PDB file of C-alpha atoms in Angstrom:
ATOM      1  CA  MET L   1       0.000   0.000   0.000  1.00  0.00           C
ATOM      2  CA  ILE L   2       1.306   3.474  -0.900  1.00  0.00           C
ATOM      3  CA  ARG L   3       1.110   5.929   1.959  1.00  0.00           C
ATOM      4  CA  THR L   4       1.388   9.598   0.985  1.00  0.00           C
ATOM      5  CA  PRO L   5       0.700  12.081   3.813  1.00  0.00           C
ATOM      6  CA  LEU L   6       1.616  14.775   1.308  1.00  0.00           C
ATOM      7  CA  PRO L   7      -0.009  17.865   2.883  1.00  0.00           C
ATOM      8  CA  PHE L   8       1.740  17.166   6.203  1.00  0.00           C
ATOM      9  CA  SER L   9       5.184  15.960   5.119  1.00  0.00           C
ATOM     10  CA  SER L  10       5.818  18.808   2.675  1.00  0.00           C
ATOM     11  CA  PRO L  11       5.764  21.625   5.294  1.00  0.00           C
ATOM     12  CA  LEU L  12       7.982  19.485   7.542  1.00  0.00           C
ATOM     13  CA  LEU L  13      10.488  19.101   4.721  1.00  0.00           C
ATOM     14  CA  ALA L  14      10.297  22.851   4.120  1.00  0.00           C
ATOM     15  CA  LEU L  15      11.077  23.551   7.778  1.00  0.00           C
ATOM     16  CA  LEU L  16      14.101  21.268   7.530  1.00  0.00           C
ATOM     17  CA  VAL L  17      15.364  23.084   4.443  1.00  0.00           C
ATOM     18  CA  VAL L  18      14.702  26.645   5.578  1.00  0.00           C
ATOM     19  CA  HIS L  19      15.693  26.387   9.239  1.00  0.00           C
ATOM     20  CA  VAL L  20      18.287  23.606   9.265  1.00  0.00           C
ATOM     21  CA  ALA L  21      19.937  23.172   5.886  1.00  0.00           C
ATOM     22  CA  VAL L  22      20.468  26.701   4.600  1.00  0.00           C
ATOM     23  CA  PRO L  23      21.051  29.083   7.557  1.00  0.00           C
ATOM     24  CA  PRO L  24      24.684  30.250   7.989  1.00  0.00           C
ATOM     25  CA  ASP L  25      25.049  28.043  11.066  1.00  0.00           C
ATOM     26  CA  GLY L  26      23.183  25.096   9.501  1.00  0.00           C
ATOM     27  CA  LEU L  27      24.546  22.395   7.223  1.00  0.00           C
ATOM     28  CA  ALA L  28      26.660  24.801   5.139  1.00  0.00           C
ATOM     29  CA  LEU L  29      24.253  24.556   2.200  1.00  0.00           C
ATOM     30  CA  GLY L  30      23.132  28.178   2.263  1.00  0.00           C
ATOM     31  CA  GLY L  31      26.077  29.486   0.245  1.00  0.00           C
ATOM     32  CA  LEU L  32      25.885  26.624  -2.227  1.00  0.00           C
ATOM     33  CA  ASP L  33      22.161  27.151  -2.648  1.00  0.00           C
ATOM     34  CA  GLU L  34      22.691  30.827  -3.526  1.00  0.00           C
ATOM     35  CA  ARG L  35      25.640  30.262  -5.831  1.00  0.00           C
ATOM     36  CA  LEU L  36      23.833  28.719  -8.803  1.00  0.00           C
ATOM     37  CA  PRO L  37      21.177  31.461  -9.181  1.00  0.00           C
ATOM     38  CA  GLU L  38      23.938  34.075  -8.890  1.00  0.00           C
ATOM     39  CA  THR L  39      26.012  32.349 -11.565  1.00  0.00           C
ATOM     40  CA  LEU L  40      23.027  32.067 -13.886  1.00  0.00           C
ATOM     41  CA  ALA L  41      22.121  35.723 -13.326  1.00  0.00           C
ATOM     42  CA  HIS L  42      25.662  36.810 -14.235  1.00  0.00           C
ATOM     43  CA  HIS L  43      25.498  34.929 -17.547  1.00  0.00           C
ATOM     44  CA  ARG L  44      22.096  36.029 -18.804  1.00  0.00           C
ATOM     45  CA  THR L  45      21.644  36.628 -22.518  1.00  0.00           C
ATOM     46  CA  GLY L  46      18.710  37.661 -24.628  1.00  0.00           C
ATOM     47  CA  THR L  47      18.335  34.181 -26.084  1.00  0.00           C
ATOM     48  CA  LEU L  48      18.500  32.420 -22.729  1.00  0.00           C
ATOM     49  CA  THR L  49      16.024  34.891 -21.236  1.00  0.00           C
ATOM     50  CA  THR L  50      13.566  34.148 -24.039  1.00  0.00           C
ATOM     51  CA  LEU L  51      14.043  30.414 -23.547  1.00  0.00           C
ATOM     52  CA  SER L  52      13.466  30.822 -19.802  1.00  0.00           C
ATOM     53  CA  GLU L  53      10.140  32.493 -20.563  1.00  0.00           C
ATOM     54  CA  ILE L  54       9.161  29.460 -22.637  1.00  0.00           C
ATOM     55  CA  GLY L  55      10.253  27.129 -19.830  1.00  0.00           C
ATOM     56  CA  THR L  56       8.200  29.099 -17.339  1.00  0.00           C
ATOM     57  CA  GLU L  57       5.125  28.929 -19.569  1.00  0.00           C
ATOM     58  CA  ALA L  58       5.610  25.173 -20.013  1.00  0.00           C
ATOM     59  CA  GLY L  59       5.489  24.711 -16.235  1.00  0.00           C
ATOM     60  CA  GLY L  60       2.642  27.045 -15.385  1.00  0.00           C
ATOM     61  CA  SER L  61      -0.702  28.519 -16.355  1.00  0.00           C
ATOM     62  CA  PRO L  62      -2.455  28.363 -18.770  1.00  0.00           C
ATOM     63  CA  VAL L  63      -0.520  25.519 -20.423  1.00  0.00           C
ATOM     64  CA  LEU L  64      -0.786  22.897 -17.671  1.00  0.00           C
ATOM     65  CA  PRO L  65      -4.443  23.487 -16.677  1.00  0.00           C
ATOM     66  CA  ILE L  66      -5.473  23.303 -20.344  1.00  0.00           C
ATOM     67  CA  LEU L  67      -3.429  20.131 -20.852  1.00  0.00           C
ATOM     68  CA  VAL L  68      -4.855  18.271 -17.860  1.00  0.00           C
ATOM     69  CA  GLY L  69      -8.355  19.453 -18.733  1.00  0.00           C
ATOM     70  CA  LEU L  70      -8.058  18.062 -22.254  1.00  0.00           C
ATOM     71  CA  LEU L  71      -6.652  14.779 -20.953  1.00  0.00           C
ATOM     72  CA  ALA L  72      -9.501  14.444 -18.468  1.00  0.00           C
ATOM     73  CA  LEU L  73     -12.040  15.014 -21.241  1.00  0.00           C
ATOM     74  CA  VAL L  74     -10.371  12.467 -23.539  1.00  0.00           C
ATOM     75  CA  PHE L  75     -10.241   9.801 -20.838  1.00  0.00           C
ATOM     76  CA  ALA L  76     -13.836  10.543 -19.843  1.00  0.00           C
ATOM     77  CA  PHE L  77     -14.923  10.173 -23.479  1.00  0.00           C
ATOM     78  CA  MET L  78     -13.149   6.794 -23.504  1.00  0.00           C
ATOM     79  CA  ARG L  79     -14.914   5.923 -20.219  1.00  0.00           C
ATOM     80  CA  ARG L  80     -11.576   5.491 -18.486  1.00  0.00           C
ATOM     81  CA  TRP L  81     -12.903   7.117 -15.354  1.00  0.00           C
ATOM     82  CA  ARG L  82      -9.947   6.520 -13.054  1.00  0.00           C
ATOM     83  CA  LEU L  83      -7.528   7.893 -15.627  1.00  0.00           C
ATOM     84  CA  ALA L  84      -9.814  10.884 -16.113  1.00  0.00           C
ATOM     85  CA  ALA L  85      -9.855  11.481 -12.353  1.00  0.00           C
ATOM     86  CA  PHE L  86      -6.061  11.181 -12.201  1.00  0.00           C
ATOM     87  CA  ALA L  87      -5.627  13.771 -14.963  1.00  0.00           C
ATOM     88  CA  ALA L  88      -8.210  16.098 -13.432  1.00  0.00           C
ATOM     89  CA  PHE L  89      -6.948  16.083  -9.845  1.00  0.00           C
ATOM     90  CA  VAL L  90      -3.172  15.548  -9.941  1.00  0.00           C
ATOM     91  CA  LEU L  91      -2.538  19.242 -10.612  1.00  0.00           C
ATOM     92  CA  ALA L  92      -5.019  20.235  -7.902  1.00  0.00           C
ATOM     93  CA  ALA L  93      -3.226  18.035  -5.344  1.00  0.00           C
ATOM     94  CA  GLU L  94       0.127  19.550  -6.293  1.00  0.00           C
ATOM     95  CA  SER L  95      -1.187  23.113  -6.211  1.00  0.00           C
ATOM     96  CA  ALA L  96      -2.812  22.732  -2.779  1.00  0.00           C
ATOM     97  CA  THR L  97       0.351  21.268  -1.273  1.00  0.00           C
ATOM     98  CA  TYR L  98       2.549  23.940  -2.840  1.00  0.00           C
ATOM     99  CA  LYS L  99       0.366  26.780  -1.567  1.00  0.00           C
ATOM    100  CA  LEU L 100       0.161  25.313   1.937  1.00  0.00           C
ATOM    101  CA  THR L 101       3.928  24.816   2.113  1.00  0.00           C
ATOM    102  CA  SER L 102       4.891  28.260   0.813  1.00  0.00           C
ATOM    103  CA  LEU L 103       2.376  29.877   3.172  1.00  0.00           C
ATOM    104  CA  LEU L 104       3.485  28.019   6.306  1.00  0.00           C
ATOM    105  CA  VAL L 105       7.232  28.171   5.638  1.00  0.00           C
ATOM    106  CA  PRO L 106       8.215  31.419   3.889  1.00  0.00           C
ATOM    107  CA  ARG L 107      11.678  31.662   2.355  1.00  0.00           C
ATOM    108  CA  ASP L 108      13.279  34.621   0.606  1.00  0.00           C
ATOM    109  CA  ARG L 109      14.030  34.268  -3.075  1.00  0.00           C
ATOM    110  CA  PRO L 110      17.632  34.383  -4.372  1.00  0.00           C
ATOM    111  CA  SER L 111      19.450  37.668  -3.812  1.00  0.00           C
ATOM    112  CA  VAL L 112      19.737  38.479  -7.527  1.00  0.00           C
ATOM    113  CA  HIS L 113      17.773  40.617  -9.942  1.00  0.00           C
ATOM    114  CA  ARG L 114      14.532  38.724 -10.513  1.00  0.00           C
ATOM    115  CA  LEU L 115      12.870  38.718 -13.904  1.00  0.00           C
ATOM    116  CA  GLU L 116       9.364  38.360 -12.469  1.00  0.00           C
ATOM    117  CA  ASP L 117       7.346  40.304  -9.917  1.00  0.00           C
ATOM    118  CA  LEU L 118       6.223  37.637  -7.445  1.00  0.00           C
ATOM    119  CA  PRO L 119       6.133  37.579  -3.610  1.00  0.00           C
ATOM    120  CA  VAL L 120       9.696  37.802  -2.324  1.00  0.00           C
ATOM    121  CA  ASP L 121       9.182  35.330   0.543  1.00  0.00           C
ATOM    122  CA  ALA L 122       7.648  32.499  -1.511  1.00  0.00           C
ATOM    123  CA  SER L 123      10.821  30.857  -2.797  1.00  0.00           C
ATOM    124  CA  TYR L 124      10.304  27.361  -1.362  1.00  0.00           C
ATOM    125  CA  PRO L 125       9.188  25.205  -3.072  1.00  0.00           C
ATOM    126  CA  SER L 126       9.229  25.779  -6.827  1.00  0.00           C
ATOM    127  CA  GLY L 127       5.588  25.560  -7.853  1.00  0.00           C
ATOM    128  CA  HIS L 128       6.402  25.449 -11.565  1.00  0.00           C
ATOM    129  CA  THR L 129       8.740  22.507 -11.030  1.00  0.00           C
ATOM    130  CA  ALA L 130       6.204  20.703  -8.856  1.00  0.00           C
ATOM    131  CA  ALA L 131       3.437  21.224 -11.397  1.00  0.00           C
ATOM    132  CA  SER L 132       5.580  20.092 -14.327  1.00  0.00           C
ATOM    133  CA  VAL L 133       6.565  16.902 -12.492  1.00  0.00           C
ATOM    134  CA  ALA L 134       2.962  16.182 -11.533  1.00  0.00           C
ATOM    135  CA  VAL L 135       1.625  16.719 -15.052  1.00  0.00           C
ATOM    136  CA  TYR L 136       4.400  15.602 -17.405  1.00  0.00           C
ATOM    137  CA  ALA L 137       5.650  12.663 -15.339  1.00  0.00           C
ATOM    138  CA  GLY L 138       2.041  11.752 -14.536  1.00  0.00           C
ATOM    139  CA  LEU L 139       1.187  11.909 -18.237  1.00  0.00           C
ATOM    140  CA  VAL L 140       4.074   9.593 -19.120  1.00  0.00           C
ATOM    141  CA  LEU L 141       2.983   7.244 -16.342  1.00  0.00           C
ATOM    142  CA  LEU L 142      -0.458   7.059 -17.931  1.00  0.00           C
ATOM    143  CA  LEU L 143       0.942   6.640 -21.438  1.00  0.00           C
ATOM    144  CA  THR L 144       3.422   3.911 -20.541  1.00  0.00           C
ATOM    145  CA  SER L 145       0.535   1.738 -19.388  1.00  0.00           C
ATOM    146  CA  ALA L 146      -0.570   1.668 -23.023  1.00  0.00           C
ATOM    147  CA  ILE L 147       2.813   1.917 -24.771  1.00  0.00           C
ATOM    148  CA  THR L 148       4.506  -1.309 -25.766  1.00  0.00           C
ATOM    149  CA  GLY L 149       8.253  -1.534 -26.179  1.00  0.00           C
ATOM    150  CA  ASN L 150      11.025  -0.522 -23.834  1.00  0.00           C
ATOM    151  CA  LEU L 151      12.493   1.966 -26.307  1.00  0.00           C
ATOM    152  CA  ARG L 152       9.260   3.947 -26.585  1.00  0.00           C
ATOM    153  CA  ARG L 153       8.864   4.007 -22.838  1.00  0.00           C
ATOM    154  CA  ALA L 154      12.456   5.123 -22.375  1.00  0.00           C
ATOM    155  CA  LEU L 155      11.976   7.912 -24.926  1.00  0.00           C
ATOM    156  CA  ALA L 156       8.773   9.056 -23.200  1.00  0.00           C
ATOM    157  CA  TRP L 157      10.430   9.205 -19.784  1.00  0.00           C
ATOM    158  CA  THR L 158      13.498  10.929 -21.244  1.00  0.00           C
ATOM    159  CA  GLY L 159      11.274  13.581 -22.780  1.00  0.00           C
ATOM    160  CA  ALA L 160       9.458  14.151 -19.484  1.00  0.00           C
ATOM    161  CA  ILE L 161      12.719  14.424 -17.533  1.00  0.00           C
ATOM    162  CA  LEU L 162      14.197  16.877 -20.037  1.00  0.00           C
ATOM    163  CA  LEU L 163      11.055  18.999 -19.992  1.00  0.00           C
ATOM    164  CA  VAL L 164      10.959  19.126 -16.185  1.00  0.00           C
ATOM    165  CA  SER L 165      14.674  19.972 -16.122  1.00  0.00           C
ATOM    166  CA  PHE L 166      14.045  22.786 -18.614  1.00  0.00           C
ATOM    167  CA  VAL L 167      11.332  24.228 -16.388  1.00  0.00           C
ATOM    168  CA  ALA L 168      13.525  23.942 -13.261  1.00  0.00           C
ATOM    169  CA  PHE L 169      16.490  25.591 -14.998  1.00  0.00           C
ATOM    170  CA  SER L 170      14.256  28.412 -16.247  1.00  0.00           C
ATOM    171  CA  ARG L 171      12.985  29.176 -12.751  1.00  0.00           C
ATOM    172  CA  MET L 172      16.517  29.374 -11.334  1.00  0.00           C
ATOM    173  CA  TYR L 173      17.775  31.348 -14.326  1.00  0.00           C
ATOM    174  CA  ARG L 174      15.057  33.948 -13.778  1.00  0.00           C
ATOM    175  CA  GLY L 175      16.163  34.372 -10.161  1.00  0.00           C
ATOM    176  CA  MET L 176      12.960  32.979  -8.701  1.00  0.00           C
ATOM    177  CA  HIS L 177      14.238  29.837  -6.956  1.00  0.00           C
ATOM    178  CA  HIS L 178      17.234  28.153  -5.349  1.00  0.00           C
ATOM    179  CA  PRO L 179      18.289  24.577  -6.217  1.00  0.00           C
ATOM    180  CA  LEU L 180      16.756  23.287  -2.967  1.00  0.00           C
ATOM    181  CA  ASP L 181      13.467  24.957  -3.920  1.00  0.00           C
ATOM    182  CA  VAL L 182      13.525  23.011  -7.174  1.00  0.00           C
ATOM    183  CA  ILE L 183      14.281  19.753  -5.342  1.00  0.00           C
ATOM    184  CA  GLY L 184      11.363  20.473  -3.028  1.00  0.00           C
ATOM    185  CA  GLY L 185       9.162  21.021  -6.072  1.00  0.00           C
ATOM    186  CA  VAL L 186      10.203  17.664  -7.503  1.00  0.00           C
ATOM    187  CA  ALA L 187       9.305  15.991  -4.207  1.00  0.00           C
ATOM    188  CA  ILE L 188       5.869  17.627  -4.168  1.00  0.00           C
ATOM    189  CA  GLY L 189       5.199  16.665  -7.788  1.00  0.00           C
ATOM    190  CA  ILE L 190       6.121  13.033  -7.137  1.00  0.00           C
ATOM    191  CA  GLY L 191       4.031  13.062  -3.964  1.00  0.00           C
ATOM    192  CA  ALA L 192       1.016  14.355  -5.888  1.00  0.00           C
ATOM    193  CA  ILE L 193       1.361  11.511  -8.396  1.00  0.00           C
ATOM    194  CA  LEU L 194       1.614   8.913  -5.630  1.00  0.00           C
ATOM    195  CA  LEU L 195      -1.358  10.416  -3.830  1.00  0.00           C
ATOM    196  CA  LEU L 196      -3.538  10.191  -6.949  1.00  0.00           C
ATOM    197  CA  ILE L 197      -2.364   6.636  -7.683  1.00  0.00           C
ATOM    198  CA  PHE L 198      -3.315   5.669  -4.139  1.00  0.00           C
ATOM    199  CA  ALA L 199      -6.715   7.372  -4.436  1.00  0.00           C
ATOM    200  CA  CYS L 200      -7.418   5.694  -7.785  1.00  0.00           C
ATOM    201  CA  ARG L 201      -6.495   2.286  -6.361  1.00  0.00           C
ATOM    202  CA  VAL L 202      -8.778   2.823  -3.373  1.00  0.00           C
ATOM    203  CA  ALA L 203     -11.607   3.869  -5.685  1.00  0.00           C
ATOM    204  CA  GLY L 204     -10.986   0.834  -7.881  1.00  0.00           C
ATOM    205  CA  ALA L 205     -10.994  -1.557  -4.920  1.00  0.00           C
ATOM    206  CA  ALA L 206     -14.243  -0.012  -3.657  1.00  0.00           C
ATOM    207  CA  ALA L 207     -15.843  -0.405  -7.090  1.00  0.00           C
ATOM    208  CA  GLU L 208     -14.798  -4.064  -7.226  1.00  0.00           C
ATOM    209  CA  ARG L 209     -16.355  -4.726  -3.830  1.00  0.00           C
ATOM    210  CA  ARG L 210     -19.635  -3.158  -4.962  1.00  0.00           C
ATOM    211  CA  ASP L 211     -19.702  -5.300  -8.116  1.00  0.00           C
ATOM    212  CA  ARG L 212     -19.333  -8.586  -6.208  1.00  0.00           C
TER     213      ARG L 212
END
């Protein structure tokens, strides 16, 4: 059985990162966590800035809500109700956990010029990274159940990993997140997928019991 106390474990992880790992007297990760955004900010170019805008769009609204909405409609039309529910709610589970975590455990964004006007104390976790993991990795998980052949599955997962990495890089490049914020976003995205898998399995088991 998969146990995913996602709404509770994510703020605890955030407290560990913000108050233990990155303070000057913590685990000596604070300087390392700031260094990458500073390096990226010092090497900005017009082309990279444009690409970072594309990466940000790929991991946020309206792209992801439209994508999961279309998937839910397609699966509903095919009467694949559990898959439709997975597509419809995985982004909602990620978004709720992200908002709860950033609200309970504020963290200042990197000390560089930021290319977006967002709340300064909402650095952890990276919501774009979390959402891209939940949607793109979740989508590949759904597709690989129907895809035959190891090569096709490997290509699908490679594409998802590259796309998530592109989104994560874009958010750090734009000065909006630290590396640990991105890692936290990955954890939340994976947790959202596991939570929806667990919920779908519970719903499936309940339906089987009713049909007996």
